[in-house]
Short mmCIF file of C-alpha atoms and ligand atoms in Angstrom, two decimals:
data_model
loop_
_atom_site.label_atom_id
_atom_site.label_comp_id
_atom_site.label_asym_id
_atom_site.label_seq_id
_atom_site.Cartn_x
_atom_site.Cartn_y
_atom_site.Cartn_z
CA MET A 1 31.67 117.58 -93.58
CA LYS A 2 29.26 114.70 -93.03
CA LYS A 3 30.96 111.64 -91.49
CA VAL A 4 29.60 108.13 -91.96
CA ILE A 5 30.80 105.04 -90.09
CA THR A 6 30.16 101.34 -90.72
CA TYR A 7 31.51 98.09 -89.28
CA GLY A 8 32.04 94.53 -90.44
CA THR A 9 34.35 91.55 -90.66
CA PHE A 10 34.67 91.80 -94.45
CA ASP A 11 36.05 88.29 -94.75
CA LEU A 12 36.52 87.09 -98.36
CA PHE A 13 35.38 90.52 -99.62
CA HIS A 14 32.38 90.11 -101.91
CA TYR A 15 29.84 92.03 -103.97
CA GLY A 16 27.48 92.50 -100.98
CA HIS A 17 30.26 94.23 -99.05
CA ARG A 18 31.09 96.50 -101.98
CA ARG A 19 27.47 97.56 -102.46
CA LEU A 20 27.09 98.27 -98.78
CA LEU A 21 30.20 100.45 -98.70
CA GLU A 22 29.19 102.35 -101.85
CA ARG A 23 25.80 103.22 -100.40
CA ALA A 24 27.25 104.09 -96.99
CA LYS A 25 29.77 106.41 -98.64
CA ALA A 26 27.01 108.09 -100.66
CA LEU A 27 25.28 109.08 -97.40
CA GLY A 28 28.03 111.59 -96.57
CA ASP A 29 31.46 112.98 -97.44
CA HIS A 30 33.81 110.83 -95.40
CA LEU A 31 33.50 107.06 -94.78
CA ILE A 32 35.11 105.38 -91.79
CA VAL A 33 35.14 101.57 -91.88
CA GLY A 34 35.61 99.62 -88.65
CA VAL A 35 37.07 96.17 -89.29
CA THR A 36 36.62 93.64 -86.50
CA SER A 37 39.76 92.18 -84.94
CA GLU A 38 40.26 88.42 -84.67
CA ASP A 39 39.75 88.40 -80.91
CA PHE A 40 36.59 90.46 -81.08
CA ASP A 41 35.17 88.15 -83.73
CA LYS A 42 36.00 85.12 -81.61
CA ALA A 43 34.40 86.69 -78.57
CA ARG A 44 31.18 87.24 -80.53
CA GLY A 45 31.18 83.69 -81.89
CA LYS A 46 32.60 84.17 -85.41
CA ILE A 47 35.40 81.69 -85.14
CA ASN A 48 36.48 80.66 -88.57
CA VAL A 49 37.07 83.88 -90.38
CA GLN A 50 39.47 82.86 -93.14
CA GLN A 51 41.52 86.00 -93.63
CA SER A 52 43.67 87.71 -91.05
CA LEU A 53 42.86 91.24 -89.92
CA MET A 54 45.73 92.60 -92.03
CA GLU A 55 44.56 90.77 -95.14
CA ARG A 56 41.02 92.06 -94.72
CA ILE A 57 42.29 95.62 -94.23
CA GLU A 58 44.48 95.37 -97.34
CA VAL A 59 41.54 94.27 -99.49
CA LEU A 60 39.39 97.07 -98.13
CA LYS A 61 42.11 99.62 -98.81
CA ALA A 62 42.38 98.38 -102.38
CA THR A 63 38.69 99.10 -103.01
CA GLY A 64 39.35 102.79 -102.44
CA LEU A 65 35.92 103.12 -100.81
CA ALA A 66 37.05 103.79 -97.25
CA ASP A 67 38.47 107.20 -96.38
CA GLU A 68 39.64 105.86 -93.03
CA ILE A 69 39.96 102.33 -91.63
CA ILE A 70 39.88 101.55 -87.93
CA VAL A 71 39.91 98.30 -85.97
CA GLU A 72 37.00 97.26 -83.77
CA GLU A 73 38.34 95.48 -80.73
CA TYR A 74 35.79 95.53 -77.94
CA GLU A 75 32.14 95.49 -77.05
CA GLY A 76 30.81 99.04 -76.74
CA GLN A 77 33.53 100.57 -78.91
CA LYS A 78 31.01 101.94 -81.41
CA ILE A 79 29.84 104.60 -78.95
CA ASP A 80 33.43 105.61 -78.27
CA ASP A 81 34.20 105.84 -82.00
CA ILE A 82 31.09 107.88 -82.83
CA LEU A 83 32.00 110.42 -80.17
CA ARG A 84 35.72 110.44 -80.92
CA TYR A 85 35.39 110.82 -84.70
CA ASN A 86 32.38 113.13 -84.51
CA VAL A 87 30.28 110.81 -86.63
CA ASP A 88 26.95 111.95 -88.15
CA ILE A 89 25.64 108.67 -89.54
CA PHE A 90 26.05 105.07 -88.46
CA ALA A 91 25.21 102.75 -91.40
CA ILE A 92 24.91 98.95 -91.36
CA GLY A 93 23.21 96.16 -93.32
CA SER A 94 19.57 95.32 -92.79
CA ASP A 95 20.45 91.99 -91.17
CA TRP A 96 21.05 94.15 -88.09
CA VAL A 97 17.74 96.07 -88.09
CA GLY A 98 16.91 97.27 -84.59
CA LYS A 99 20.16 95.99 -83.05
CA PHE A 100 21.86 99.37 -83.19
CA ASP A 101 18.94 101.62 -82.30
CA TYR A 102 20.72 102.39 -79.03
CA LEU A 103 23.18 104.47 -81.06
CA LYS A 104 20.39 106.90 -82.07
CA GLN A 105 21.18 109.03 -79.02
CA TYR A 106 24.63 109.71 -80.50
CA CYS A 107 24.02 109.98 -84.27
CA GLU A 108 21.64 109.04 -87.08
CA VAL A 109 21.32 105.27 -87.62
CA VAL A 110 20.67 103.96 -91.14
CA TYR A 111 19.98 100.32 -92.02
CA LEU A 112 20.85 99.60 -95.67
CA GLU A 113 19.14 96.78 -97.53
CA ARG A 114 21.37 93.71 -97.50
CA THR A 115 22.32 92.30 -100.92
CA GLU A 116 20.55 89.01 -101.51
CA GLY A 117 22.36 85.81 -102.34
CA VAL A 118 25.90 86.36 -101.11
CA SER A 119 27.64 86.13 -97.72
CA SER A 120 31.06 85.33 -96.32
CA SER A 121 29.64 82.27 -94.54
CA GLU A 122 28.41 80.84 -97.84
CA LEU A 123 31.73 81.53 -99.52
CA ARG A 124 33.54 79.79 -96.66
CA ALA A 125 31.21 76.80 -96.86
CA GLU A 126 31.60 76.53 -100.64
CA LYS A 127 35.10 75.22 -100.26
CA ARG A 128 34.61 71.47 -100.28
CA GLU A 129 33.64 70.13 -96.88
CA LEU A 130 36.22 68.07 -95.08
CA ARG A 131 34.68 64.80 -93.91
CA LEU A 132 36.09 64.00 -90.50
CA GLY A 133 35.65 60.50 -89.08
CA ILE A 134 35.82 60.12 -85.31
CA VAL A 135 37.38 57.11 -83.65
CA GLY A 136 37.24 56.28 -79.97
CA ASP A 137 35.28 55.09 -77.01
CA GLU A 138 34.81 58.05 -74.73
CA LEU A 139 31.31 58.62 -75.98
CA PRO A 140 30.23 61.54 -73.75
CA PHE A 141 33.30 63.43 -74.93
CA LEU A 142 32.82 62.42 -78.58
CA SER A 143 29.22 63.55 -78.37
CA LYS A 144 30.44 66.97 -77.24
CA PHE A 145 33.05 66.91 -80.00
CA GLU A 146 30.36 66.24 -82.61
CA ARG A 147 28.21 69.09 -81.30
CA GLU A 148 31.17 71.47 -81.33
CA SER A 149 31.93 70.60 -84.96
CA HIS A 150 28.71 72.41 -85.96
CA TYR A 151 30.39 75.72 -85.12
CA VAL A 152 33.04 75.13 -87.75
CA ASN A 153 32.36 75.93 -91.42
CA GLY A 154 33.66 73.51 -94.02
CA LEU A 155 33.60 70.40 -91.84
CA SER A 156 31.21 67.51 -91.48
CA ILE A 157 31.44 64.43 -89.29
CA SER A 158 31.36 61.37 -91.53
CA GLY A 159 30.80 58.81 -88.80
CA LEU A 160 31.94 57.17 -85.60
CA CYS A 161 34.15 54.13 -85.23
CA HIS A 162 33.95 52.75 -81.70
CA LEU A 163 35.47 49.55 -80.55
CA ARG A 164 33.86 48.85 -77.22
CA ARG A 165 30.26 47.75 -76.87
CA HIS A 166 28.12 50.44 -75.34
CA GLU A 167 24.73 50.25 -73.79
CA SER A 168 23.76 53.69 -74.89
CA ILE A 169 25.16 55.82 -77.66
CA PRO A 170 24.21 59.52 -77.42
CA ASP A 171 21.52 60.60 -79.90
CA ASN A 172 23.64 62.98 -81.92
CA LEU A 173 26.18 60.20 -82.57
CA LEU A 174 23.44 57.71 -83.48
CA GLN A 175 22.35 60.09 -86.23
CA LEU A 176 25.75 60.16 -87.94
CA PRO A 177 25.88 58.72 -91.47
CA LEU A 178 28.11 55.83 -90.37
CA LEU A 179 28.42 53.86 -87.12
CA THR A 180 30.97 51.09 -87.27
CA SER A 181 33.51 49.13 -85.31
CA ASN A 182 35.60 48.68 -88.43
CA PHE A 183 38.44 51.18 -88.67
CA GLU A 184 38.97 50.63 -92.39
CA GLU A 185 35.37 51.54 -93.04
CA ILE A 186 35.62 54.90 -91.29
CA VAL A 187 38.84 55.71 -93.16
CA ASP A 188 37.09 54.92 -96.44
CA ALA A 189 34.26 57.31 -95.63
CA SER A 190 36.47 60.22 -94.52
CA ASP A 191 39.07 62.75 -95.67
CA ALA A 192 40.50 63.04 -92.17
CA ILE A 193 40.37 61.08 -88.92
CA PHE A 194 40.13 62.25 -85.32
CA LEU A 195 41.66 59.72 -82.93
CA ASN A 196 40.42 59.52 -79.37
CA SER A 197 41.49 55.85 -79.16
CA THR A 198 44.15 54.58 -76.73
CA PRO A 199 47.82 55.37 -77.43
CA GLN A 200 48.41 51.62 -77.95
CA GLN A 201 46.10 51.75 -80.96
CA HIS A 202 47.47 54.98 -82.45
CA TYR A 203 50.46 53.66 -84.37
CA ASN A 204 48.54 51.17 -86.52
CA GLN A 205 45.57 53.46 -86.98
CA ILE A 206 47.66 56.50 -87.96
CA LYS A 207 49.81 54.44 -90.31
CA TYR A 208 46.75 53.01 -92.03
CA ALA A 209 45.06 56.42 -92.35
CA LEU A 210 48.21 58.12 -93.69
CA MET A 211 48.90 55.29 -96.15
CA HIS A 212 45.42 55.95 -97.51
CA GLY A 213 46.07 59.68 -97.82
CA ARG A 214 43.93 60.76 -94.87
CA HIS A 215 44.85 63.62 -92.54
CA VAL A 216 45.00 62.76 -88.85
CA LEU A 217 44.13 64.76 -85.75
CA CYS A 218 45.29 62.65 -82.81
CA GLU A 219 45.06 63.04 -79.07
CA PRO A 220 48.61 62.89 -77.77
CA PRO A 221 50.72 60.94 -77.23
CA VAL A 222 50.76 60.22 -80.95
CA SER A 223 52.52 56.88 -80.38
CA MET A 224 54.08 54.68 -77.70
CA ARG A 225 57.67 54.96 -78.93
CA ARG A 226 60.03 57.62 -80.26
CA ASP A 227 60.95 55.58 -83.37
CA GLU A 228 57.26 55.13 -84.20
CA TRP A 229 56.75 58.86 -83.89
CA ASP A 230 59.65 59.50 -86.33
CA GLU A 231 58.27 56.98 -88.77
CA LEU A 232 54.73 58.40 -88.66
CA MET A 233 55.90 61.98 -89.13
CA ARG A 234 58.04 60.92 -92.11
CA LEU A 235 55.09 59.08 -93.59
CA ALA A 236 52.82 62.11 -93.14
CA GLU A 237 55.32 64.26 -94.98
CA GLU A 238 55.72 61.76 -97.76
CA LYS A 239 51.96 61.44 -98.21
CA LYS A 240 51.50 65.23 -97.90
CA CYS A 241 49.06 64.68 -95.08
CA LEU A 242 48.73 66.48 -91.82
CA LEU A 243 49.39 64.64 -88.55
CA MET A 244 48.47 67.03 -85.77
CA ASP A 245 48.25 66.72 -81.99
CA ALA A 246 44.77 67.34 -80.60
CA LEU A 247 45.05 68.86 -77.17
CA ARG A 248 42.28 71.29 -76.40
CA THR A 249 44.22 73.20 -73.79
CA ALA A 250 46.82 74.23 -76.37
CA TYR A 251 44.11 76.03 -78.37
CA ALA A 252 42.38 77.71 -75.45
CA MET A 253 42.72 81.48 -75.37
CA ALA A 254 43.58 81.81 -71.65
CA TYR A 255 46.32 79.21 -71.86
CA ARG A 256 47.82 80.75 -75.01
CA ARG A 257 47.81 84.22 -73.46
CA LEU A 258 49.48 82.81 -70.38
CA LEU A 259 52.32 81.37 -72.49
CA LEU A 260 52.83 84.71 -74.25
CA LEU A 261 52.78 86.64 -70.99
CA VAL A 262 55.37 84.35 -69.44
CA LYS A 263 57.53 84.55 -72.56
CA SER A 264 57.35 88.33 -72.48
CA GLY A 265 58.88 88.24 -68.99
CA VAL A 266 55.93 89.17 -66.80
CA ILE A 267 57.16 86.91 -63.96
CA GLY A 268 60.87 87.22 -64.77
CA LYS A 269 62.78 84.03 -65.45
CA VAL A 270 60.77 80.82 -65.05
CA CYS A 271 62.14 78.69 -62.20
CA SER A 272 59.49 76.07 -61.77
CA VAL A 273 56.33 74.68 -63.35
CA ASP A 274 53.90 72.52 -61.37
CA SER A 275 50.82 71.02 -62.93
CA SER A 276 48.34 68.44 -61.70
CA ILE A 277 45.43 66.68 -63.33
CA THR A 278 43.55 64.11 -61.31
CA VAL A 279 40.09 62.60 -61.44
CA GLN A 280 38.46 60.35 -58.89
CA ARG A 281 37.63 57.01 -60.45
CA ASP A 282 34.33 55.91 -59.00
CA THR A 283 34.15 52.27 -60.09
CA GLU A 284 36.46 49.31 -60.15
CA LEU A 285 37.76 48.28 -63.56
CA LYS A 286 35.60 45.53 -64.93
CA GLY A 287 34.33 43.76 -68.08
CA ASP A 288 34.80 45.71 -71.29
CA GLU A 289 36.81 48.37 -69.53
CA LEU A 290 39.65 45.95 -69.17
CA ILE A 291 40.15 46.01 -72.93
CA ASN A 292 42.06 49.06 -74.10
CA VAL A 293 41.80 50.69 -70.72
CA ARG A 294 43.61 53.97 -70.37
CA ASN A 295 45.82 54.40 -67.37
CA SER A 296 46.50 57.74 -65.70
CA ILE A 297 49.69 58.56 -67.56
CA SER A 298 48.24 57.91 -71.00
CA THR A 299 45.03 59.78 -70.26
CA TRP A 300 46.41 62.89 -68.63
CA GLY A 301 50.20 62.78 -69.03
CA ALA A 302 50.42 64.75 -72.27
CA ASN A 303 48.07 67.44 -71.00
CA ALA A 304 49.94 67.88 -67.72
CA LEU A 305 53.27 67.94 -69.58
CA LEU A 306 52.14 70.60 -72.06
CA PRO A 307 53.00 73.69 -69.97
CA VAL A 308 56.24 72.12 -68.76
CA PHE A 309 57.56 71.51 -72.26
CA GLN A 310 56.11 74.68 -73.73
CA LEU A 311 57.59 76.91 -71.03
CA LEU A 312 60.86 75.16 -70.22
CA GLY A 313 61.53 73.29 -73.45
CA THR A 314 62.20 69.59 -73.92
CA ASP A 315 65.93 69.54 -73.10
CA TYR A 316 65.68 68.58 -69.46
CA GLN A 317 68.79 67.17 -67.80
CA SER A 318 67.08 64.43 -65.87
CA LYS A 319 63.69 63.16 -64.82
CA ARG A 320 62.20 60.77 -62.30
CA ILE A 321 58.88 59.01 -62.70
CA ILE A 322 57.32 57.91 -59.43
CA THR A 323 54.31 55.72 -59.89
CA HIS A 324 51.83 53.46 -58.17
CA ILE A 325 50.75 50.57 -60.40
CA GLU A 326 47.47 49.01 -59.31
CA ASN A 327 47.04 46.45 -62.07
CA GLU A 328 50.26 44.90 -63.34
CA SER A 329 49.02 43.32 -66.59
CA LEU A 330 47.38 46.58 -67.70
CA LYS A 331 50.16 48.70 -66.22
CA TYR A 332 47.34 50.69 -64.71
CA ASP A 333 48.80 53.51 -62.63
CA THR A 334 46.41 55.08 -60.18
CA PHE A 335 48.92 57.84 -59.60
CA SER A 336 52.12 59.07 -61.25
CA LYS A 337 54.36 61.98 -60.45
CA ILE A 338 57.17 63.11 -62.73
CA ASP A 339 59.94 65.46 -61.65
CA PHE A 340 62.17 67.20 -64.17
CA VAL A 341 65.48 68.94 -63.63
CA TYR A 342 66.48 71.60 -66.16
CA PRO A 343 69.79 73.51 -66.12
CA GLU A 344 68.17 76.43 -64.28
CA ALA A 345 64.66 75.28 -63.44
CA VAL A 346 62.58 72.39 -62.19
CA ALA A 347 59.14 71.04 -63.03
CA SER A 348 56.75 68.54 -61.63
CA ILE A 349 53.54 66.97 -62.85
CA LYS A 350 51.02 64.78 -61.05
CA VAL A 351 48.38 62.70 -62.79
CA GLY A 352 46.01 60.22 -61.25
CA LYS A 353 42.77 58.40 -61.74
CA GLY A 354 42.65 57.05 -58.23
CA VAL A 355 43.91 60.05 -56.31
CA LYS A 356 42.45 63.48 -55.89
CA THR A 357 44.43 66.68 -55.56
CA GLU A 358 44.04 70.32 -56.55
CA GLY A 359 44.15 70.46 -60.36
CA SER A 360 46.02 73.71 -60.56
CA LEU A 361 48.95 75.05 -62.52
CA VAL A 362 51.62 77.22 -60.93
CA VAL A 363 54.41 78.82 -62.94
CA SER A 364 57.00 80.39 -60.66
CA GLY A 365 59.39 83.07 -61.80
CA THR A 366 62.02 85.34 -60.33
CA THR A 367 59.65 88.33 -60.02
CA GLY A 368 56.28 86.65 -59.43
CA TYR A 369 54.19 83.63 -60.26
CA ILE A 370 51.15 82.67 -62.27
CA TYR A 371 48.38 80.74 -60.61
CA VAL A 372 45.76 78.95 -62.70
CA PRO A 373 43.01 77.43 -60.55
CA ALA A 374 41.49 73.98 -61.11
CA PRO A 375 40.66 72.75 -63.61
CA TRP A 376 43.58 74.63 -65.14
CA TRP A 377 43.48 72.68 -68.43
CA LYS A 378 40.12 74.21 -69.32
CA THR A 379 40.39 77.50 -67.59
CA GLU A 380 39.11 80.91 -68.52
CA TYR A 381 40.98 82.62 -65.78
CA PHE A 382 44.43 83.07 -64.24
CA GLU A 383 46.28 85.44 -61.95
CA VAL A 384 49.73 86.96 -62.04
CA ARG A 385 50.74 87.31 -58.41
CA ARG A 386 53.59 89.21 -56.80
CA GLU A 387 55.13 89.75 -53.39
CA ASP A 388 53.13 92.98 -53.09
CA PRO A 389 49.51 91.92 -53.75
CA SER A 390 48.61 95.40 -55.02
CA PHE A 391 50.53 94.50 -58.19
CA ASN A 392 48.53 91.29 -58.75
CA LYS A 393 46.67 91.08 -62.03
CA ARG A 394 43.74 88.90 -63.10
CA TYR A 395 43.04 87.74 -66.63
CA PHE A 396 39.75 86.36 -68.03
CA TYR A 397 39.24 84.88 -71.50
CA GLN A 398 36.05 83.15 -72.42
CA LEU A 399 36.52 79.53 -73.43
CA ASP A 400 33.74 78.30 -75.67
CA GLY A 401 33.29 74.58 -76.07
CA GLU A 402 36.38 73.72 -74.00
CA GLY A 403 38.58 74.78 -76.91
CA ILE A 404 37.35 71.99 -79.23
CA ARG A 405 36.03 74.39 -81.86
CA TYR A 406 39.31 76.34 -81.96
CA GLU A 407 41.24 73.11 -82.32
CA LEU A 408 39.01 72.10 -85.24
CA VAL A 409 39.34 75.50 -86.90
CA SER A 410 43.16 75.27 -86.71
CA PHE A 411 43.08 71.75 -88.10
CA ILE A 412 40.82 72.56 -91.02
CA ARG A 413 42.75 75.71 -91.84
CA ALA A 414 46.02 73.77 -91.83
CA VAL A 415 44.48 71.16 -94.15
CA GLN A 416 43.13 73.84 -96.51
CA THR A 417 46.26 75.94 -96.69
CA GLY A 418 48.85 73.19 -96.33
CA ARG A 419 50.45 75.36 -93.67
CA SER A 420 50.18 74.45 -90.02
CA TYR A 421 50.76 76.92 -87.27
CA PRO A 422 52.30 74.73 -84.61
CA TYR A 423 50.30 75.20 -81.43
CA ILE A 424 52.13 72.06 -80.33
CA SER A 425 55.56 71.77 -81.92
CA GLY A 426 57.05 68.54 -83.19
CA GLN A 427 59.59 68.64 -80.36
CA VAL A 428 56.89 68.86 -77.71
CA SER A 429 54.82 66.16 -79.41
CA LYS A 430 57.80 63.79 -79.47
CA ALA A 431 58.84 64.60 -75.90
CA MET A 432 55.36 63.52 -74.76
CA VAL A 433 55.83 60.21 -76.56
CA ALA A 434 59.25 59.79 -74.96
CA ILE A 435 57.74 60.05 -71.47
CA LEU A 436 55.22 57.34 -72.24
CA GLU A 437 57.89 55.09 -73.74
CA ASP A 438 60.07 55.47 -70.65
CA PHE A 439 57.12 54.80 -68.37
CA TYR A 440 56.39 51.48 -70.10
CA ASN A 441 60.10 50.54 -70.21
CA GLU A 442 60.44 51.58 -66.57
CA LYS A 443 63.31 53.93 -67.41
CA ASP A 444 64.00 56.53 -64.66
CA LEU A 445 61.04 55.01 -62.82
CA ILE A 446 60.45 54.29 -59.16
CA ARG A 447 57.47 52.25 -58.00
CA ILE A 448 55.73 53.00 -54.74
N1 LIG B 501 26.36 92.87 -96.12
C1 LIG B 501 25.43 93.19 -97.10
N2 LIG B 501 25.04 92.24 -98.00
C2 LIG B 501 25.55 90.99 -97.95
C3 LIG B 501 26.51 90.64 -96.94
C4 LIG B 501 26.89 91.62 -96.04
O1 LIG B 501 24.94 94.30 -97.17
N3 LIG B 501 25.14 90.08 -98.82
C5 LIG B 501 26.74 93.89 -95.14
C6 LIG B 501 26.42 93.49 -93.73
O2 LIG B 501 25.06 93.76 -93.42
C7 LIG B 501 27.35 94.38 -92.94
C8 LIG B 501 28.59 94.45 -93.86
O3 LIG B 501 28.15 94.04 -95.15
O4 LIG B 501 26.81 95.68 -92.80
C9 LIG B 501 29.70 93.57 -93.38
O5 LIG B 501 29.18 92.29 -93.18
P1 LIG B 501 29.97 91.00 -92.74
O6 LIG B 501 29.34 90.45 -91.52
O7 LIG B 501 31.40 91.24 -92.75
O8 LIG B 501 29.62 90.05 -94.02
P2 LIG B 501 28.74 88.75 -94.20
O9 LIG B 501 28.88 88.31 -95.60
O10 LIG B 501 27.35 88.99 -93.69
O11 LIG B 501 29.53 87.74 -93.26
P3 LIG B 501 29.04 86.45 -92.46
O12 LIG B 501 28.40 85.55 -93.48
O13 LIG B 501 30.29 85.89 -91.86
O14 LIG B 501 28.05 86.92 -91.42
#
């Protein structure tokens, strides 16, 4: 019996896929189809495959063309499969000519002419593009954000709304269709808005965007007060719009795997979570910076709180905010530390723009701890450590584009399907707002 094997993502199964499988099957008596897993696709840069692995397998099964379906999960697996299944022919589309010649030492390699005029990427892009307007003043970051958006099918950046005057706007932002300082104008030109503005501006901006039927992706905290958060979420529901927290860390593979590992009990019961995010501010606040300046807690608070709330929940018994306020009228804190007491655990975060410390994350449990080195919020690496170091384990996950592209893919998918998979739950989102509200009202707060 002659065995043939082929591989692909087979997203949004189309005529080109069918023709390829028919010809591959005709080369022998038994066709094995390797379908790429989500993680493997991500690792090789295909990030917005629309259908899940199971959906793609189901569609393939229904064609009746595959005698056997396997999942491709890692680099180099093809050699393993060819040997394991005793494969005679490896067949693949002509877009890969030459790329798989290294398999010739294991079996025959056949490149089949690719069908012209159809591809999954085109089908994905055919769905109407979502025009996303970006709003904010951290231009180096927004420039990166714009560049990252090119990796995401079905999305285009409609323009930039920035409120501060800038000496130099990065080239890629200058080339956007719209540059304005008028928020209403960017809303008009967009289907959705990304907010990188200050939390003080969020409430009015989100309300305006939602009232006009625009989806919102907002850097947390979503608002300055709990009641505002409730109101905005109600409004989003009423207008059938999405209001989603944008926190890159939450979408990063290493961080998500860490959460799952902890939840599966790898370090026993969690007793303590410690996270720090600090940056050294190199200049004094001056001029334009004094308008809408972001203090430490509103810049980094939500990010530092993320693992605390996601691992221990939001029902803490008590908290204490210890802060050093440098500028009273701006409530500019150069350093803030927040301690939480839970029924059976504690947590502590440190954020600062005028203090430098190790930006690590440590999650301590009854049978070990997880250490994520600085900068933990954009890490690709962490360690599970135990009393006996021979049981330590290291984990690596590549983080492309600091997680921005994954965040955008989740957002656009949620908009398209009307279903959002909560990487950051409503409870966590609101708990972040509550901390900011208490900071400004000086509730549970000690000044140093
Ligand atoms: N294929 C083909 N003709 C097409 C599209 C794909 O012969 N018009 C072949 C590919 O060469 C490959 C297999 O079908 O051998 C699976 O391809 P896959 O990458 O899943 O499909 P594409 O449509 O090329 O997807 P994308 O646009 O995401 O690259």
